[in-house]
GROMACS .gro file of N, CA and C in nm:
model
  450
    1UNK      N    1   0.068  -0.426  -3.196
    1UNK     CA    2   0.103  -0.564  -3.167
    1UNK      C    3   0.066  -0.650  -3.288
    2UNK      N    4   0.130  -0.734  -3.319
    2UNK     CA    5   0.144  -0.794  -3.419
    2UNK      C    6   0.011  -0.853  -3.381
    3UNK      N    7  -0.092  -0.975  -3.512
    3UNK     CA    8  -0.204  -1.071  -3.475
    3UNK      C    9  -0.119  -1.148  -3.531
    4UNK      N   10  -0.146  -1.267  -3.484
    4UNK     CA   11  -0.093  -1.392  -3.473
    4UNK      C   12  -0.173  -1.495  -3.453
    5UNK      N   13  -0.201  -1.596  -3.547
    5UNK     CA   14  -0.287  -1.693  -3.558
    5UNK      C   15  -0.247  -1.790  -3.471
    6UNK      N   16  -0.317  -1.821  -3.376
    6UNK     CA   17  -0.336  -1.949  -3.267
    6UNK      C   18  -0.335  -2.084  -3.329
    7UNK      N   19  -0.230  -2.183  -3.239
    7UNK     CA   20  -0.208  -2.334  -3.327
    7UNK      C   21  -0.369  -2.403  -3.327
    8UNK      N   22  -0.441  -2.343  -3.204
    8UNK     CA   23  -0.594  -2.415  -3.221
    8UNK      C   24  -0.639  -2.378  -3.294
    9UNK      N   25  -0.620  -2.256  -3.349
    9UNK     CA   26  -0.746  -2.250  -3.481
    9UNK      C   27  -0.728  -2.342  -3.616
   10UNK      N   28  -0.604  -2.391  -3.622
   10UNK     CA   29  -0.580  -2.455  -3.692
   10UNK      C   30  -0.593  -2.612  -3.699
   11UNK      N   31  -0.575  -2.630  -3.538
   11UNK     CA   32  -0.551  -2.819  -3.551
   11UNK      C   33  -0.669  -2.799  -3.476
   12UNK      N   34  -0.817  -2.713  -3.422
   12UNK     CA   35  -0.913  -2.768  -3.352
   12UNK      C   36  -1.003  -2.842  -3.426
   13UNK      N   37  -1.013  -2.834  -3.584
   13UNK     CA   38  -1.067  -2.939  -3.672
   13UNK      C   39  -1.023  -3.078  -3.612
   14UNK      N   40  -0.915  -3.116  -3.632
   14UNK     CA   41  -0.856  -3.220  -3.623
   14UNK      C   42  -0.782  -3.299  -3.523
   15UNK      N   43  -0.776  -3.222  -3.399
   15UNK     CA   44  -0.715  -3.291  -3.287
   15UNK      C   45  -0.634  -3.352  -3.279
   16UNK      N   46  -0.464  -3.338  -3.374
   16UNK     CA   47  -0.407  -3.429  -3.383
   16UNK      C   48  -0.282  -3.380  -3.244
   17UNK      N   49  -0.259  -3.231  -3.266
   17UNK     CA   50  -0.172  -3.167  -3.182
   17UNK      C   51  -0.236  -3.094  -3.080
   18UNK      N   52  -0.343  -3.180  -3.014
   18UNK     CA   53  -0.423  -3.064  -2.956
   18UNK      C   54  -0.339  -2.988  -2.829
   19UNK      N   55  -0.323  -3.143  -2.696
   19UNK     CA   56  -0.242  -3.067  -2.608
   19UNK      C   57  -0.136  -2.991  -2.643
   20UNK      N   58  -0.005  -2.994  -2.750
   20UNK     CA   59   0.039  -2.947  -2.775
   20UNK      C   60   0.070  -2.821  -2.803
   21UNK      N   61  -0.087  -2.783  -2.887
   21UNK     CA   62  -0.109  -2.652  -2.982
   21UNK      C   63  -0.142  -2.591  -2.836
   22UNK      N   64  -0.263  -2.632  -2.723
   22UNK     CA   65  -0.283  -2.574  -2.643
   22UNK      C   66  -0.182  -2.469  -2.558
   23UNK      N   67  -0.074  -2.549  -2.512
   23UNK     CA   68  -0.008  -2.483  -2.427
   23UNK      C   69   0.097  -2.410  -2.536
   24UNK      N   70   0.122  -2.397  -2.650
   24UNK     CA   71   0.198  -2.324  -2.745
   24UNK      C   72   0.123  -2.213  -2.755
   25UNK      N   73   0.012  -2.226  -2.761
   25UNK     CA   74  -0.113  -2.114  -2.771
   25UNK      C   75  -0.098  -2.047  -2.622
   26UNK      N   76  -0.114  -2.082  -2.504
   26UNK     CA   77  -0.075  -2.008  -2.394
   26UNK      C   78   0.044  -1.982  -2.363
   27UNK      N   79   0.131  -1.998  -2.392
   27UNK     CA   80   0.254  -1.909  -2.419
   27UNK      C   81   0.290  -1.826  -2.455
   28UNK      N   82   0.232  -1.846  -2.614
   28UNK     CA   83   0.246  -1.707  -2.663
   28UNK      C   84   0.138  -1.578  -2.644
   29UNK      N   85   0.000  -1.640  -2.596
   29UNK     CA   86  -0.039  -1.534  -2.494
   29UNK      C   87   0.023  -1.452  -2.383
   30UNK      N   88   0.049  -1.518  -2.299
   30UNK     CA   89   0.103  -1.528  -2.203
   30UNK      C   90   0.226  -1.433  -2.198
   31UNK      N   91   0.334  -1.428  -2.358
   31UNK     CA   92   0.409  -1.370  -2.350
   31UNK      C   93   0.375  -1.214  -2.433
   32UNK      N   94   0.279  -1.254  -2.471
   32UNK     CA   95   0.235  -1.107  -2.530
   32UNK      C   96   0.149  -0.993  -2.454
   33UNK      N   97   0.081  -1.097  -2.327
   33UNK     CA   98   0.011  -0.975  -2.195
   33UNK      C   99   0.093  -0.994  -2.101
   34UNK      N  100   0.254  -1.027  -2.075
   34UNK     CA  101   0.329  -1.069  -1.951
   34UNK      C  102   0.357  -0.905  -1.907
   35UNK      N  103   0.399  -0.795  -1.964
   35UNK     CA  104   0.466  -0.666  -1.911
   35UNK      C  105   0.306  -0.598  -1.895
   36UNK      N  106   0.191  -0.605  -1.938
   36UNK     CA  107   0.062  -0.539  -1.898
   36UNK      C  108   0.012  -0.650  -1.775
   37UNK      N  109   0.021  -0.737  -1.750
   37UNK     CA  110  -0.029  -0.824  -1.645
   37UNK      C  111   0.053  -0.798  -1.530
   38UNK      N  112   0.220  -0.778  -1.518
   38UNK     CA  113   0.296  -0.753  -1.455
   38UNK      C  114   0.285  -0.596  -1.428
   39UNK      N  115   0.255  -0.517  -1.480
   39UNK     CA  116   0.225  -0.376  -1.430
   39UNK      C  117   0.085  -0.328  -1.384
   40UNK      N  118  -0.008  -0.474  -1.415
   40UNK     CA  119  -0.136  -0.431  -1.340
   40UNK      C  120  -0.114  -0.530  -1.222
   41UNK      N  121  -0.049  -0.573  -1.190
   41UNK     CA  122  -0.085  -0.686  -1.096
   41UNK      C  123   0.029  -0.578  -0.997
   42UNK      N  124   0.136  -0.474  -1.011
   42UNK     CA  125   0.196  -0.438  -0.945
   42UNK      C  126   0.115  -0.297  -0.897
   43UNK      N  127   0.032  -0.289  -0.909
   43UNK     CA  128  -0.107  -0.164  -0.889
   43UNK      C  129  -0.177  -0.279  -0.778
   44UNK      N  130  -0.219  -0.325  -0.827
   44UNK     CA  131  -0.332  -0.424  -0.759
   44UNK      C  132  -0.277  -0.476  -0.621
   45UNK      N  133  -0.188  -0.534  -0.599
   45UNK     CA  134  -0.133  -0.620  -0.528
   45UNK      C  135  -0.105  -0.532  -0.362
   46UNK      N  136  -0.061  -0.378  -0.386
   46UNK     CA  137  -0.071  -0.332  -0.239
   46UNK      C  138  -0.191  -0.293  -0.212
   47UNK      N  139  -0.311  -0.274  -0.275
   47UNK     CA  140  -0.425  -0.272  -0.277
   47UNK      C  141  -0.489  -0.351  -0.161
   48UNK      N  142  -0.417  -0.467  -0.231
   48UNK     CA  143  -0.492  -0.578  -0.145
   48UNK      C  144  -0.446  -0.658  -0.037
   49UNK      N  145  -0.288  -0.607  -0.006
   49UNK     CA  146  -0.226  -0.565   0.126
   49UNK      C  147  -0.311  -0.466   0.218
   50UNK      N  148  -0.353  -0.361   0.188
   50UNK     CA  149  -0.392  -0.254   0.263
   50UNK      C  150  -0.508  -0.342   0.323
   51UNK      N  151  -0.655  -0.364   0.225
   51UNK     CA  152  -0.759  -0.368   0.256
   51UNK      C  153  -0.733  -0.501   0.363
   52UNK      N  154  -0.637  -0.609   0.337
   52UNK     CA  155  -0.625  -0.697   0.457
   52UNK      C  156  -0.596  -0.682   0.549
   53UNK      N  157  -0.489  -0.545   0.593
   53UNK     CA  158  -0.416  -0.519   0.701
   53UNK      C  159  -0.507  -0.450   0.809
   54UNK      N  160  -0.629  -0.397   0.689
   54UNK     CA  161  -0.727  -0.293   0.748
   54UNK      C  162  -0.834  -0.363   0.786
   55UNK      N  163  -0.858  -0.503   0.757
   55UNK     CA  164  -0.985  -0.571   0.786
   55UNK      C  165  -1.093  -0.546   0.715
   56UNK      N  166  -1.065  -0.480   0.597
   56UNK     CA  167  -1.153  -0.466   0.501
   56UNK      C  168  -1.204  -0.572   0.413
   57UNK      N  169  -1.301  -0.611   0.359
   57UNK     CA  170  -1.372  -0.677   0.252
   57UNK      C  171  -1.353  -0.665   0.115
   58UNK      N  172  -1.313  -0.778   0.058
   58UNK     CA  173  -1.283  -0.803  -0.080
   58UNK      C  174  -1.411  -0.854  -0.124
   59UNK      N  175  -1.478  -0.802  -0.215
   59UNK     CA  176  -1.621  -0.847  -0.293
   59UNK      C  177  -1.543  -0.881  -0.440
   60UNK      N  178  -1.605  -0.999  -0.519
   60UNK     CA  179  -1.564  -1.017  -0.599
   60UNK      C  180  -1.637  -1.054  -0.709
   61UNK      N  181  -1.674  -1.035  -0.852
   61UNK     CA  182  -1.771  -0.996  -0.924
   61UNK      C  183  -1.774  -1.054  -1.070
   62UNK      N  184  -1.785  -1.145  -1.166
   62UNK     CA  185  -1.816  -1.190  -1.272
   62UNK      C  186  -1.920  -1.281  -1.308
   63UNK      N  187  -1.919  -1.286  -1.451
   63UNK     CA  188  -2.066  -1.336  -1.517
   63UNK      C  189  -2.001  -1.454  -1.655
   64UNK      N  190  -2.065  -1.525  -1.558
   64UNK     CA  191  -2.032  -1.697  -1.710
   64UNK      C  192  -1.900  -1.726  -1.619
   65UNK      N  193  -1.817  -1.738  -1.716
   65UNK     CA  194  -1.675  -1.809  -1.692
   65UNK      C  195  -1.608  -1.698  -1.582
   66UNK      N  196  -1.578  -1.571  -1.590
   66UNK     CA  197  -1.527  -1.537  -1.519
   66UNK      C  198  -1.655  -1.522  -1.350
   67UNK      N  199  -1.719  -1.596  -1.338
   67UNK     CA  200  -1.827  -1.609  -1.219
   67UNK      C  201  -1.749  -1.746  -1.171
   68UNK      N  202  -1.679  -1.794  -1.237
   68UNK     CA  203  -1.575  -1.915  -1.172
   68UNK      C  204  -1.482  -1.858  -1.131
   69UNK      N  205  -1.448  -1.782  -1.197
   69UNK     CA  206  -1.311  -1.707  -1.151
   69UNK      C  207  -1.325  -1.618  -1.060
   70UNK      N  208  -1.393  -1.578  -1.000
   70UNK     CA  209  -1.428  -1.489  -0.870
   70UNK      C  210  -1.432  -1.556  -0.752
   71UNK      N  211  -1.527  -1.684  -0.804
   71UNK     CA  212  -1.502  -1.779  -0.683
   71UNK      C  213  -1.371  -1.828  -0.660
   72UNK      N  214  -1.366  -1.898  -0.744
   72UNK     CA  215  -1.220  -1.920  -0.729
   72UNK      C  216  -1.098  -1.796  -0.674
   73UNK      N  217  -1.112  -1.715  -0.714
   73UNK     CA  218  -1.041  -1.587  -0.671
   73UNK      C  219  -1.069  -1.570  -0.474
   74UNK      N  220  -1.156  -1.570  -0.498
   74UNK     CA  221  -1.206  -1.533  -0.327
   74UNK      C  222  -1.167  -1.648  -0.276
   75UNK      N  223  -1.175  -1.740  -0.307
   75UNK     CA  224  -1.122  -1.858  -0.206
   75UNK      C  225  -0.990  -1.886  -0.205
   76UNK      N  226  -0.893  -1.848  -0.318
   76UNK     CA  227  -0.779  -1.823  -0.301
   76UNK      C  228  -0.734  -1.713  -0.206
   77UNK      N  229  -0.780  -1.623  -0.209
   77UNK     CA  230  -0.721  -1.536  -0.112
   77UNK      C  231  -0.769  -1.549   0.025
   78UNK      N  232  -0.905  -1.654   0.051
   78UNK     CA  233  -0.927  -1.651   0.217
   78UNK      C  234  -0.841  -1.794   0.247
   79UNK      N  235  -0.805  -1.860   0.204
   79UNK     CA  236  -0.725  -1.967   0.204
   79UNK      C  237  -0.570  -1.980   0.209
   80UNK      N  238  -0.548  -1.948   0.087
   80UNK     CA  239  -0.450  -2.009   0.027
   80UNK      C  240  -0.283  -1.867   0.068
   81UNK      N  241  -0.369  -1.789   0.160
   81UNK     CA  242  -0.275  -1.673   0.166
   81UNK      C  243  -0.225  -1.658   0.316
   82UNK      N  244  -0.289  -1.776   0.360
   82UNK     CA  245  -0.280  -1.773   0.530
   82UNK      C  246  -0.155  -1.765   0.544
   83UNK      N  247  -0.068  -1.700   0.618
   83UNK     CA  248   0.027  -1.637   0.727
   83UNK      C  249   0.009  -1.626   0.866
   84UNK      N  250   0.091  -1.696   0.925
   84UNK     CA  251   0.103  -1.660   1.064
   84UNK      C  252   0.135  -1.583   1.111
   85UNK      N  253   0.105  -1.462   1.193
   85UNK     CA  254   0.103  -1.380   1.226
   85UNK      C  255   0.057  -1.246   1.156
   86UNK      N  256  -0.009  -1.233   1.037
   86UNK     CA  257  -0.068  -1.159   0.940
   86UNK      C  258  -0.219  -1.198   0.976
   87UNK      N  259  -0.306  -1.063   0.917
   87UNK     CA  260  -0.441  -1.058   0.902
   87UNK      C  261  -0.478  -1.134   0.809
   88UNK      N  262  -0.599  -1.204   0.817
   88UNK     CA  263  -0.636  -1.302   0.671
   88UNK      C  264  -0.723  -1.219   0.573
   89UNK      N  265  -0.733  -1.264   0.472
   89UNK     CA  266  -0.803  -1.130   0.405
   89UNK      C  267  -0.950  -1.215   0.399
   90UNK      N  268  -0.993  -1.084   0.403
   90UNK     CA  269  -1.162  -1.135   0.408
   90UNK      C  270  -1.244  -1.117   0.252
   91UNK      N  271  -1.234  -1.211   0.202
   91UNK     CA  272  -1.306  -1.236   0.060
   91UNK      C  273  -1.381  -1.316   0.013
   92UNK      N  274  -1.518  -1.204  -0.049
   92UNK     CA  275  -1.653  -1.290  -0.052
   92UNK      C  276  -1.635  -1.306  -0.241
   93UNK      N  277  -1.663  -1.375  -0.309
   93UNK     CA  278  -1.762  -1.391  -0.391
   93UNK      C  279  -1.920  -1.338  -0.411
   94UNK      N  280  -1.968  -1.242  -0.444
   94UNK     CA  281  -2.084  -1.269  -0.465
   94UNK      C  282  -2.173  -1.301  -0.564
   95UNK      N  283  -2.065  -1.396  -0.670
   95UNK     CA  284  -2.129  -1.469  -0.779
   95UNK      C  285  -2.149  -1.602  -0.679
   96UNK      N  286  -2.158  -1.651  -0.546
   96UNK     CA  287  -2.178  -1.754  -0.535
   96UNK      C  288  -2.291  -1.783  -0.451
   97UNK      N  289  -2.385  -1.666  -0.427
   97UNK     CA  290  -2.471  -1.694  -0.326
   97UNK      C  291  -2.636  -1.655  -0.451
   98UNK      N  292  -2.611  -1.834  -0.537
   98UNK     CA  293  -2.723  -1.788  -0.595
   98UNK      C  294  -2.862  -1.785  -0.564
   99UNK      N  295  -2.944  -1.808  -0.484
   99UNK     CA  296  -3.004  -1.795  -0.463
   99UNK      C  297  -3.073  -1.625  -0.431
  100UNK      N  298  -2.951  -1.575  -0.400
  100UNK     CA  299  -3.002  -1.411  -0.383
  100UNK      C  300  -2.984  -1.357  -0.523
  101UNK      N  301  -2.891  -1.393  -0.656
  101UNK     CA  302  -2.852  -1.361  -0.759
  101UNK      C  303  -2.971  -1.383  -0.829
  102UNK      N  304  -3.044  -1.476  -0.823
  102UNK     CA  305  -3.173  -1.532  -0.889
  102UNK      C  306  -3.337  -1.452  -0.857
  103UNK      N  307  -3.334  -1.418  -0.703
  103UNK     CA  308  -3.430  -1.348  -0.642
  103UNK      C  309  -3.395  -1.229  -0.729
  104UNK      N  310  -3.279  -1.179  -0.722
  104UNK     CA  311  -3.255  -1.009  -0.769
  104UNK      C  312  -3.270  -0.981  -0.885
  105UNK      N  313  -3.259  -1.112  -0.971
  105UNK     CA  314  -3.317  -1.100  -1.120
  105UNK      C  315  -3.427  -1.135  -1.146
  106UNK      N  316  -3.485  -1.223  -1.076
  106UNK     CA  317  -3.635  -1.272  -1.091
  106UNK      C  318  -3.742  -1.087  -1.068
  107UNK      N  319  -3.693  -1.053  -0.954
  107UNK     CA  320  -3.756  -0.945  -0.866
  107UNK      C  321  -3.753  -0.786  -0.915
  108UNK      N  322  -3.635  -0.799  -0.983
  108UNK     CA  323  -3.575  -0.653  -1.003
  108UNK      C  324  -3.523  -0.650  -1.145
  109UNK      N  325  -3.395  -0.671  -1.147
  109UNK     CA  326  -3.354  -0.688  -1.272
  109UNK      C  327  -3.205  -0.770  -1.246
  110UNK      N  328  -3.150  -0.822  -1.366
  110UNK     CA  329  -3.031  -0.873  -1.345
  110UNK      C  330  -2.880  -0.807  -1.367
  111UNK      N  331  -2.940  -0.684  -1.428
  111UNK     CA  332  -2.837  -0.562  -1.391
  111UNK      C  333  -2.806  -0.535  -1.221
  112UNK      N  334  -2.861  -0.566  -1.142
  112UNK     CA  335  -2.844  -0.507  -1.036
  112UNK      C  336  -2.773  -0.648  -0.881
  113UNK      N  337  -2.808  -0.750  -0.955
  113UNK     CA  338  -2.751  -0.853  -0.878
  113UNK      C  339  -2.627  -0.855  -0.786
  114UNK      N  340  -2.525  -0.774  -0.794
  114UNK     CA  341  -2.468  -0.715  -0.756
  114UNK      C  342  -2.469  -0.606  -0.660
  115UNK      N  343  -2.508  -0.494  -0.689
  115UNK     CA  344  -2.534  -0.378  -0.603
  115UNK      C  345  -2.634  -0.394  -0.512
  116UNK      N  346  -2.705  -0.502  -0.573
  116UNK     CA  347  -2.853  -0.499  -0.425
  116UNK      C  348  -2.727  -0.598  -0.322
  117UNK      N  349  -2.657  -0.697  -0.376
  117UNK     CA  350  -2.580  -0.744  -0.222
  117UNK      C  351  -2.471  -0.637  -0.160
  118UNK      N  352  -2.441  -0.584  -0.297
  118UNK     CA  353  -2.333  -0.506  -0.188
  118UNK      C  354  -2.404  -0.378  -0.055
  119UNK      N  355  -2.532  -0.381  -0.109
  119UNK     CA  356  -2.627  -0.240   0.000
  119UNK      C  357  -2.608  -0.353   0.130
  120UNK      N  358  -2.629  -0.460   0.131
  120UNK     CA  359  -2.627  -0.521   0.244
  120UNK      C  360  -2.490  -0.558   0.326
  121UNK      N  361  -2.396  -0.572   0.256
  121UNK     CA  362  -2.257  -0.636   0.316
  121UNK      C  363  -2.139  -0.479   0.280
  122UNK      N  364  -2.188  -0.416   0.213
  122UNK     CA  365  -2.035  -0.318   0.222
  122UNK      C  366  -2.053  -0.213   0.289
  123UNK      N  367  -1.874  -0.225   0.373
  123UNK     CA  368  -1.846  -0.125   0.430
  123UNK      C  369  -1.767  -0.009   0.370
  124UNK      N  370  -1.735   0.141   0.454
  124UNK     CA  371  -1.661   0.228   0.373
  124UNK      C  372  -1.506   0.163   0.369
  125UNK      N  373  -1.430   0.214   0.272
  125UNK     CA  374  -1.326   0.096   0.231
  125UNK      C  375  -1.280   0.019   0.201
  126UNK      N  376  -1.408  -0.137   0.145
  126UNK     CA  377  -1.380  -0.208   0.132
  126UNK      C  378  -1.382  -0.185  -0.040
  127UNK      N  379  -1.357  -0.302  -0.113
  127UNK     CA  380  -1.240  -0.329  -0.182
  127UNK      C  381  -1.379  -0.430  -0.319
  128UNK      N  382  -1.390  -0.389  -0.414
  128UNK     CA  383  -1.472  -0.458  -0.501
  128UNK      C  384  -1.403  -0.513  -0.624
  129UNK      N  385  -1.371  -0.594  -0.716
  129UNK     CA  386  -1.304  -0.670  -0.774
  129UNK      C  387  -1.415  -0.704  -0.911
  130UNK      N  388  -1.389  -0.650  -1.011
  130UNK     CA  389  -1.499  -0.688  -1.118
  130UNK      C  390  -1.404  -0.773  -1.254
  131UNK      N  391  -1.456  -0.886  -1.262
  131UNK     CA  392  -1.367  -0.970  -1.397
  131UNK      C  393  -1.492  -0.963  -1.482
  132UNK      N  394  -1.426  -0.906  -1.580
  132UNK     CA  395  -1.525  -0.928  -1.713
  132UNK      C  396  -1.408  -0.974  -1.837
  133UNK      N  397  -1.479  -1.018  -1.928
  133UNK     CA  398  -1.421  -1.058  -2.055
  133UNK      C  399  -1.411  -0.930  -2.161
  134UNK      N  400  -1.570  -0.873  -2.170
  134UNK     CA  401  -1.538  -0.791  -2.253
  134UNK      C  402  -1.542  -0.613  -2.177
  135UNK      N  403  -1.565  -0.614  -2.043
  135UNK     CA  404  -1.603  -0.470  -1.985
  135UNK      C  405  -1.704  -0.409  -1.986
  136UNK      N  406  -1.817  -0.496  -2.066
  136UNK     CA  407  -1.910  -0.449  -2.094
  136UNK      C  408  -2.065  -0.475  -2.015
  137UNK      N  409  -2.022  -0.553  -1.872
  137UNK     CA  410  -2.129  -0.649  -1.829
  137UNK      C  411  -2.183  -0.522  -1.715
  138UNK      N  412  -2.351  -0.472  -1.774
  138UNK     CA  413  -2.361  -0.370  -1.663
  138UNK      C  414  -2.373  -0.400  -1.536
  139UNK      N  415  -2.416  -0.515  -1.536
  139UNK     CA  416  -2.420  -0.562  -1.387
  139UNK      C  417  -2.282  -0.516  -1.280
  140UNK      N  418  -2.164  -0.524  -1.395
  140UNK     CA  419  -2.056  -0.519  -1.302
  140UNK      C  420  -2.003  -0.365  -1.275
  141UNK      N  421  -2.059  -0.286  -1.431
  141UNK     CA  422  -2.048  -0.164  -1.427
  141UNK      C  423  -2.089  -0.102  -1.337
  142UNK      N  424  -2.247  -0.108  -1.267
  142UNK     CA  425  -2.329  -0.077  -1.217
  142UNK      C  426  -2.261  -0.092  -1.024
  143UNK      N  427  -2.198  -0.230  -1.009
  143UNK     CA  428  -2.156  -0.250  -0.896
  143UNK      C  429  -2.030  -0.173  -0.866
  144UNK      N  430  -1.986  -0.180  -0.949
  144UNK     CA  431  -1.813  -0.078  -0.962
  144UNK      C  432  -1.881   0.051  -0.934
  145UNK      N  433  -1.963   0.124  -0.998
  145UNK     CA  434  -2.001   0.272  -0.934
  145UNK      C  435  -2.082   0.258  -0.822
  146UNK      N  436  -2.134   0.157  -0.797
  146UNK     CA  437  -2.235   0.186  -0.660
  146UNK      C  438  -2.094   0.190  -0.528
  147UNK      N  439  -1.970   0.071  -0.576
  147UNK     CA  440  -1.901   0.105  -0.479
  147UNK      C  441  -1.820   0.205  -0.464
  148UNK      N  442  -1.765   0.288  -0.618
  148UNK     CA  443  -1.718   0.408  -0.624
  148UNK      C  444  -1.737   0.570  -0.564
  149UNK      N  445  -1.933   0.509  -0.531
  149UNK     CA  446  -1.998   0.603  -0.500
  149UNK      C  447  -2.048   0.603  -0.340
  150UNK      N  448  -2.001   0.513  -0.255
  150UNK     CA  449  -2.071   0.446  -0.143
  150UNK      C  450  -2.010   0.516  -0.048
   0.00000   0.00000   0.00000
């Protein structure tokens, strides 16, 4: 794939084209992960038909920015997916219950913030969801095999 220099790296000195450069800049993202986003999202998507139809649990999992996006994620799907006459899907966040995120790192470690909630809330079948930026966050690694392994 070609690299291709972003209009922000250029006008974020100067702010003259910012909105502009912005959404020119997500475009051409956008059009360069559209056939890998569209073939993972066509994996994903009966996935998460099944686990709703089944009454299964969606856990959902990131750190920094994508810890917004989980929330946000989970509340899109217990919300925003309602159907009448369909099962609602049941989706937690558990980047949002900090107070247990904080105990589990204060107590234990912060690798594990994750897997210590899922010992308490997961069932067999349910459905774990990890956003990372770079793939590298063990916390999430760590939760992905505890549920791989459960």
């Amino acid at each position: 794939m070609e690299k291709k220099e972003l209009s922000m790296q250029k006008t974020y000195r100067f702010r003259e084209n910012f909105a502009r450069d912005y959404f020119q800049d997500f475009r051409m993202l956008l059009d360069m992960a559209e056939d890998k986003l569209i073939d993972t999202l066509d994996e994903i998507i009966p996935i998460l038909y099944e686990a709703r139809d089944a009454h299964r649990t969606i856990f959902i999992i990131g750190n920094g920015g994508s810890a917004a996006t989980a929330s946000h994620f989970a509340g899109d799907l217990s919300k925003a997916t309602i159907c009448d006459g369909f099962p609602r899907f049941k989706a937690i966040s558990l980047t949002d219950n900090i107070p247990s995120i904080m105990a589990w790192a204060n107590d234990k470690d912060y690798d594990d913030i994750f897997v210590e909630q899922l010992k308490n809330f997961m069932e067999p079948e349910d459905i774990i969801i990890g956003i990372s930026g770079s793939g590298n966050s063990k916390n999430i690694i760590k939760a992905i095999d505890f549920a791989n392994n459960y």
